[in-house]
């Protein structure tokens, strides 16, 4: 089953429910930066996200520098933002 890309109104409605997440410059992904007390806390968060990503079979693009984790979510199979990204963002925020 093909994964559908969100249209502009669906994308805007989803972003309204995701505080802290912003639309990427190309409009095809959402992004968020998390800041923690130190590297250990950031790495622990990344470990929890990695386990979640494996469960959902939907993996983020991300980077880590000391206490900061930057996450980008997009669905390559859909050619942009999909409901899978919105659900993953909600699940990450719930951690």
mmCIF file of N, CA and C in Angstrom:
data_model
loop_
_atom_site.group_PDB
_atom_site.id
_atom_site.type_symbol
_atom_site.label_atom_id
_atom_site.label_comp_id
_atom_site.label_asym_id
_atom_site.label_seq_id
_atom_site.Cartn_x
_atom_site.Cartn_y
_atom_site.Cartn_z
ATOM 1 N N UNK A 1 0.835 -1.187 0.000
ATOM 2 C CA UNK A 1 0.000 0.000 0.000
ATOM 3 C C UNK A 1 0.879 1.251 0.000
ATOM 4 N N UNK A 2 0.603 2.157 -0.907
ATOM 5 C CA UNK A 2 1.389 3.384 -1.027
ATOM 6 C C UNK A 2 1.079 4.336 0.129
ATOM 7 N N UNK A 3 2.082 5.061 0.524
ATOM 8 C CA UNK A 3 1.933 6.054 1.581
ATOM 9 C C UNK A 3 1.720 7.401 0.911
ATOM 10 N N UNK A 4 0.644 8.068 1.271
ATOM 11 C CA UNK A 4 0.309 9.341 0.641
ATOM 12 C C UNK A 4 1.013 10.508 1.322
ATOM 13 N N UNK A 5 1.470 11.425 0.505
ATOM 14 C CA UNK A 5 2.060 12.661 1.003
ATOM 15 C C UNK A 5 0.935 13.599 1.433
ATOM 16 N N UNK A 6 1.123 14.284 2.547
ATOM 17 C CA UNK A 6 0.125 15.238 3.022
ATOM 18 C C UNK A 6 0.060 16.440 2.086
ATOM 19 N N UNK A 7 -1.161 16.919 1.838
ATOM 20 C CA UNK A 7 -1.285 18.147 1.061
ATOM 21 C C UNK A 7 -1.044 19.333 1.992
ATOM 22 N N UNK A 8 -1.037 20.531 1.454
ATOM 23 C CA UNK A 8 -0.678 21.716 2.236
ATOM 24 C C UNK A 8 -1.611 21.933 3.423
ATOM 25 N N UNK A 9 -2.906 21.750 3.246
ATOM 26 C CA UNK A 9 -3.820 21.979 4.368
ATOM 27 C C UNK A 9 -3.686 20.895 5.432
ATOM 28 N N UNK A 10 -3.476 19.649 5.025
ATOM 29 C CA UNK A 10 -3.246 18.567 5.988
ATOM 30 C C UNK A 10 -1.947 18.805 6.757
ATOM 31 N N UNK A 11 -0.919 19.239 6.042
ATOM 32 C CA UNK A 11 0.376 19.525 6.656
ATOM 33 C C UNK A 11 0.249 20.637 7.678
ATOM 34 N N UNK A 12 -0.445 21.718 7.312
ATOM 35 C CA UNK A 12 -0.603 22.852 8.226
ATOM 36 C C UNK A 12 -1.403 22.466 9.465
ATOM 37 N N UNK A 13 -2.443 21.650 9.276
ATOM 38 C CA UNK A 13 -3.250 21.188 10.411
ATOM 39 C C UNK A 13 -2.415 20.318 11.344
ATOM 40 N N UNK A 14 -1.587 19.457 10.776
ATOM 41 C CA UNK A 14 -0.731 18.587 11.582
ATOM 42 C C UNK A 14 0.291 19.407 12.363
ATOM 43 N N UNK A 15 0.910 20.380 11.714
ATOM 44 C CA UNK A 15 1.908 21.214 12.390
ATOM 45 C C UNK A 15 1.300 21.997 13.546
ATOM 46 N N UNK A 16 0.051 22.379 13.416
ATOM 47 C CA UNK A 16 -0.621 23.112 14.493
ATOM 48 C C UNK A 16 -0.733 22.261 15.757
ATOM 49 N N UNK A 17 -0.697 20.940 15.595
ATOM 50 C CA UNK A 17 -0.799 20.014 16.734
ATOM 51 C C UNK A 17 0.558 19.554 17.239
ATOM 52 N N UNK A 18 1.633 20.066 16.645
ATOM 53 C CA UNK A 18 2.995 19.632 17.002
ATOM 54 C C UNK A 18 3.843 20.825 17.454
ATOM 55 N N UNK A 19 3.618 21.312 18.670
ATOM 56 C CA UNK A 19 4.416 22.439 19.138
ATOM 57 C C UNK A 19 5.900 22.095 19.145
ATOM 58 N N UNK A 20 6.701 23.036 18.698
ATOM 59 C CA UNK A 20 8.143 22.828 18.669
ATOM 60 C C UNK A 20 8.657 22.306 17.343
ATOM 61 N N UNK A 21 7.787 21.723 16.536
ATOM 62 C CA UNK A 21 8.169 21.218 15.216
ATOM 63 C C UNK A 21 7.926 22.312 14.185
ATOM 64 N N UNK A 22 8.833 22.428 13.228
ATOM 65 C CA UNK A 22 8.692 23.416 12.162
ATOM 66 C C UNK A 22 8.826 22.722 10.812
ATOM 67 N N UNK A 23 8.283 23.367 9.821
ATOM 68 C CA UNK A 23 8.374 22.853 8.464
ATOM 69 C C UNK A 23 9.774 23.122 7.929
ATOM 70 N N UNK A 24 10.382 22.119 7.323
ATOM 71 C CA UNK A 24 11.706 22.287 6.725
ATOM 72 C C UNK A 24 11.623 23.290 5.584
ATOM 73 N N UNK A 25 12.729 23.869 5.248
ATOM 74 C CA UNK A 25 12.773 24.900 4.213
ATOM 75 C C UNK A 25 12.206 24.406 2.883
ATOM 76 N N UNK A 26 12.422 23.134 2.557
ATOM 77 C CA UNK A 26 11.920 22.605 1.287
ATOM 78 C C UNK A 26 10.439 22.220 1.348
ATOM 79 N N UNK A 27 9.835 22.279 2.540
ATOM 80 C CA UNK A 27 8.428 21.968 2.708
ATOM 81 C C UNK A 27 8.102 20.485 2.678
ATOM 82 N N UNK A 28 9.126 19.632 2.678
ATOM 83 C CA UNK A 28 8.925 18.188 2.542
ATOM 84 C C UNK A 28 9.185 17.406 3.825
ATOM 85 N N UNK A 29 9.471 18.117 4.906
ATOM 86 C CA UNK A 29 9.821 17.456 6.169
ATOM 87 C C UNK A 29 9.475 18.383 7.321
ATOM 88 N N UNK A 30 9.474 17.800 8.527
ATOM 89 C CA UNK A 30 9.351 18.600 9.743
ATOM 90 C C UNK A 30 10.615 18.401 10.567
ATOM 91 N N UNK A 31 10.957 19.421 11.344
ATOM 92 C CA UNK A 31 12.208 19.415 12.099
ATOM 93 C C UNK A 31 11.975 19.906 13.520
ATOM 94 N N UNK A 32 12.819 19.400 14.403
ATOM 95 C CA UNK A 32 12.789 19.882 15.782
ATOM 96 C C UNK A 32 14.152 19.676 16.414
ATOM 97 N N UNK A 33 14.539 20.598 17.276
ATOM 98 C CA UNK A 33 15.768 20.484 18.048
ATOM 99 C C UNK A 33 15.401 20.319 19.515
ATOM 100 N N UNK A 34 15.972 19.293 20.128
ATOM 101 C CA UNK A 34 15.794 19.041 21.562
ATOM 102 C C UNK A 34 17.112 19.360 22.251
ATOM 103 N N UNK A 35 17.043 20.009 23.410
ATOM 104 C CA UNK A 35 18.234 20.335 24.182
ATOM 105 C C UNK A 35 18.115 19.694 25.560
ATOM 106 N N UNK A 36 19.206 19.061 25.996
ATOM 107 C CA UNK A 36 19.232 18.319 27.252
ATOM 108 C C UNK A 36 20.309 18.877 28.170
ATOM 109 N N UNK A 37 20.361 18.357 29.379
ATOM 110 C CA UNK A 37 21.321 18.842 30.372
ATOM 111 C C UNK A 37 22.766 18.551 29.959
ATOM 112 N N UNK A 38 22.973 17.399 29.303
ATOM 113 C CA UNK A 38 24.331 17.013 28.935
ATOM 114 C C UNK A 38 24.281 15.942 27.845
ATOM 115 N N UNK A 39 25.455 15.484 27.438
ATOM 116 C CA UNK A 39 25.554 14.491 26.374
ATOM 117 C C UNK A 39 24.866 13.182 26.751
ATOM 118 N N UNK A 40 25.030 12.764 27.984
ATOM 119 C CA UNK A 40 24.445 11.505 28.434
ATOM 120 C C UNK A 40 22.921 11.520 28.304
ATOM 121 N N UNK A 41 22.309 12.614 28.693
ATOM 122 C CA UNK A 41 20.850 12.728 28.591
ATOM 123 C C UNK A 41 20.410 12.757 27.125
ATOM 124 N N UNK A 42 21.160 13.448 26.290
ATOM 125 C CA UNK A 42 20.836 13.493 24.857
ATOM 126 C C UNK A 42 20.957 12.104 24.240
ATOM 127 N N UNK A 43 22.003 11.385 24.603
ATOM 128 C CA UNK A 43 22.210 10.047 24.051
ATOM 129 C C UNK A 43 21.139 9.074 24.541
ATOM 130 N N UNK A 44 20.727 9.201 25.786
ATOM 131 C CA UNK A 44 19.658 8.351 26.309
ATOM 132 C C UNK A 44 18.358 8.594 25.534
ATOM 133 N N UNK A 45 18.066 9.858 25.247
ATOM 134 C CA UNK A 45 16.892 10.200 24.438
ATOM 135 C C UNK A 45 17.000 9.566 23.054
ATOM 136 N N UNK A 46 18.161 9.661 22.440
ATOM 137 C CA UNK A 46 18.344 9.081 21.109
ATOM 138 C C UNK A 46 18.140 7.564 21.136
ATOM 139 N N UNK A 47 18.551 6.927 22.199
ATOM 140 C CA UNK A 47 18.356 5.486 22.333
ATOM 141 C C UNK A 47 16.870 5.150 22.386
ATOM 142 N N UNK A 48 16.112 5.922 23.144
ATOM 143 C CA UNK A 48 14.661 5.690 23.220
ATOM 144 C C UNK A 48 13.998 5.929 21.869
ATOM 145 N N UNK A 49 14.434 6.972 21.159
ATOM 146 C CA UNK A 49 13.884 7.247 19.829
ATOM 147 C C UNK A 49 14.250 6.119 18.864
ATOM 148 N N UNK A 50 15.464 5.604 18.966
ATOM 149 C CA UNK A 50 15.888 4.513 18.085
ATOM 150 C C UNK A 50 15.020 3.274 18.279
ATOM 151 N N UNK A 51 14.707 2.943 19.511
ATOM 152 C CA UNK A 51 13.837 1.793 19.781
ATOM 153 C C UNK A 51 12.433 2.030 19.232
ATOM 154 N N UNK A 52 11.934 3.228 19.393
ATOM 155 C CA UNK A 52 10.626 3.595 18.851
ATOM 156 C C UNK A 52 10.633 3.507 17.318
ATOM 157 N N UNK A 53 11.673 4.012 16.708
ATOM 158 C CA UNK A 53 11.786 3.988 15.245
ATOM 159 C C UNK A 53 11.809 2.557 14.718
ATOM 160 N N UNK A 54 12.495 1.677 15.408
ATOM 161 C CA UNK A 54 12.518 0.276 15.001
ATOM 162 C C UNK A 54 11.133 -0.343 15.107
ATOM 163 N N UNK A 55 10.415 -0.039 16.183
ATOM 164 C CA UNK A 55 9.062 -0.563 16.361
ATOM 165 C C UNK A 55 8.138 -0.094 15.242
ATOM 166 N N UNK A 56 8.278 1.168 14.849
ATOM 167 C CA UNK A 56 7.400 1.739 13.831
ATOM 168 C C UNK A 56 7.945 1.567 12.415
ATOM 169 N N UNK A 57 9.157 1.023 12.303
ATOM 170 C CA UNK A 57 9.827 0.884 11.006
ATOM 171 C C UNK A 57 9.800 2.205 10.236
ATOM 172 N N UNK A 58 10.118 3.268 10.956
ATOM 173 C CA UNK A 58 10.149 4.615 10.376
ATOM 174 C C UNK A 58 11.272 5.371 11.070
ATOM 175 N N UNK A 59 12.332 5.645 10.363
ATOM 176 C CA UNK A 59 13.567 6.119 10.976
ATOM 177 C C UNK A 59 13.836 7.590 10.674
ATOM 178 N N UNK A 60 14.189 8.351 11.703
ATOM 179 C CA UNK A 60 14.444 9.782 11.522
ATOM 180 C C UNK A 60 15.811 10.044 10.902
ATOM 181 N N UNK A 61 15.938 11.216 10.335
ATOM 182 C CA UNK A 61 17.251 11.766 10.006
ATOM 183 C C UNK A 61 17.598 12.624 11.213
ATOM 184 N N UNK A 62 18.794 12.438 11.764
ATOM 185 C CA UNK A 62 19.102 13.186 12.970
ATOM 186 C C UNK A 62 20.591 13.389 13.136
ATOM 187 N N UNK A 63 20.905 14.319 14.044
ATOM 188 C CA UNK A 63 22.297 14.552 14.401
ATOM 189 C C UNK A 63 22.349 14.931 15.875
ATOM 190 N N UNK A 64 23.515 14.736 16.451
ATOM 191 C CA UNK A 64 23.723 15.027 17.867
ATOM 192 C C UNK A 64 25.037 15.762 18.025
ATOM 193 N N UNK A 65 25.003 16.877 18.737
ATOM 194 C CA UNK A 65 26.204 17.583 19.152
ATOM 195 C C UNK A 65 26.031 17.874 20.636
ATOM 196 N N UNK A 66 26.871 17.250 21.432
ATOM 197 C CA UNK A 66 26.869 17.339 22.892
ATOM 198 C C UNK A 66 25.465 17.170 23.466
ATOM 199 N N UNK A 67 24.791 18.256 23.861
ATOM 200 C CA UNK A 67 23.495 18.130 24.536
ATOM 201 C C UNK A 67 22.312 18.414 23.613
ATOM 202 N N UNK A 68 22.562 18.498 22.308
ATOM 203 C CA UNK A 68 21.524 18.875 21.356
ATOM 204 C C UNK A 68 21.277 17.734 20.358
ATOM 205 N N UNK A 69 20.006 17.435 20.126
ATOM 206 C CA UNK A 69 19.610 16.435 19.136
ATOM 207 C C UNK A 69 18.685 17.122 18.140
ATOM 208 N N UNK A 70 19.069 17.090 16.881
ATOM 209 C CA UNK A 70 18.250 17.667 15.812
ATOM 210 C C UNK A 70 17.621 16.523 15.030
ATOM 211 N N UNK A 71 16.294 16.561 14.868
ATOM 212 C CA UNK A 71 15.570 15.490 14.207
ATOM 213 C C UNK A 71 14.810 16.051 13.010
ATOM 214 N N UNK A 72 14.890 15.342 11.890
ATOM 215 C CA UNK A 72 14.108 15.646 10.697
ATOM 216 C C UNK A 72 13.300 14.408 10.358
ATOM 217 N N UNK A 73 12.004 14.612 10.122
ATOM 218 C CA UNK A 73 11.120 13.510 9.744
ATOM 219 C C UNK A 73 10.537 13.774 8.359
ATOM 220 N N UNK A 74 10.655 12.796 7.484
ATOM 221 C CA UNK A 74 10.064 12.823 6.157
ATOM 222 C C UNK A 74 9.849 11.384 5.726
ATOM 223 N N UNK A 75 8.963 11.170 4.796
ATOM 224 C CA UNK A 75 8.705 9.821 4.294
ATOM 225 C C UNK A 75 9.181 9.763 2.857
ATOM 226 N N UNK A 76 10.328 9.137 2.647
ATOM 227 C CA UNK A 76 10.916 9.086 1.312
ATOM 228 C C UNK A 76 9.994 8.394 0.313
ATOM 229 N N UNK A 77 9.300 7.338 0.753
ATOM 230 C CA UNK A 77 8.389 6.614 -0.141
ATOM 231 C C UNK A 77 7.227 7.487 -0.623
ATOM 232 N N UNK A 78 6.881 8.511 0.157
ATOM 233 C CA UNK A 78 5.783 9.409 -0.210
ATOM 234 C C UNK A 78 6.295 10.675 -0.899
ATOM 235 N N UNK A 79 7.599 10.849 -0.912
ATOM 236 C CA UNK A 79 8.163 12.053 -1.515
ATOM 237 C C UNK A 79 7.964 13.302 -0.676
ATOM 238 N N UNK A 80 7.796 13.121 0.628
ATOM 239 C CA UNK A 80 7.613 14.263 1.522
ATOM 240 C C UNK A 80 6.929 13.856 2.804
ATOM 241 N N UNK A 81 6.285 14.803 3.419
ATOM 242 C CA UNK A 81 5.661 14.609 4.719
ATOM 243 C C UNK A 81 4.415 13.730 4.615
ATOM 244 N N UNK A 82 4.317 12.749 5.507
ATOM 245 C CA UNK A 82 3.149 11.864 5.531
ATOM 246 C C UNK A 82 2.632 11.739 6.956
ATOM 247 N N UNK A 83 1.514 11.051 7.091
ATOM 248 C CA UNK A 83 0.932 10.811 8.408
ATOM 249 C C UNK A 83 1.906 10.020 9.283
ATOM 250 N N UNK A 84 2.767 9.214 8.688
ATOM 251 C CA UNK A 84 3.766 8.470 9.476
ATOM 252 C C UNK A 84 4.699 9.425 10.214
ATOM 253 N N UNK A 85 5.052 10.524 9.587
ATOM 254 C CA UNK A 85 5.941 11.505 10.222
ATOM 255 C C UNK A 85 5.234 12.210 11.380
ATOM 256 N N UNK A 86 3.968 12.531 11.164
ATOM 257 C CA UNK A 86 3.191 13.192 12.212
ATOM 258 C C UNK A 86 3.065 12.268 13.418
ATOM 259 N N UNK A 87 2.753 11.011 13.184
ATOM 260 C CA UNK A 87 2.627 10.051 14.284
ATOM 261 C C UNK A 87 3.963 9.837 14.985
ATOM 262 N N UNK A 88 5.043 9.782 14.220
ATOM 263 C CA UNK A 88 6.377 9.622 14.835
ATOM 264 C C UNK A 88 6.718 10.847 15.680
ATOM 265 N N UNK A 89 6.431 12.033 15.194
ATOM 266 C CA UNK A 89 6.701 13.252 15.967
ATOM 267 C C UNK A 89 5.935 13.240 17.285
ATOM 268 N N UNK A 90 4.671 12.851 17.235
ATOM 269 C CA UNK A 90 3.869 12.753 18.460
ATOM 270 C C UNK A 90 4.474 11.743 19.431
ATOM 271 N N UNK A 91 4.906 10.602 18.912
ATOM 272 C CA UNK A 91 5.481 9.551 19.759
ATOM 273 C C UNK A 91 6.801 10.018 20.370
ATOM 274 N N UNK A 92 7.623 10.725 19.584
ATOM 275 C CA UNK A 92 8.894 11.247 20.102
ATOM 276 C C UNK A 92 8.617 12.266 21.211
ATOM 277 N N UNK A 93 7.673 13.150 20.967
ATOM 278 C CA UNK A 93 7.337 14.153 21.986
ATOM 279 C C UNK A 93 6.835 13.507 23.272
ATOM 280 N N UNK A 94 6.173 12.369 23.153
ATOM 281 C CA UNK A 94 5.640 11.673 24.328
ATOM 282 C C UNK A 94 6.733 11.034 25.181
ATOM 283 N N UNK A 95 7.925 10.860 24.599
ATOM 284 C CA UNK A 95 9.029 10.276 25.370
ATOM 285 C C UNK A 95 9.453 11.240 26.468
#
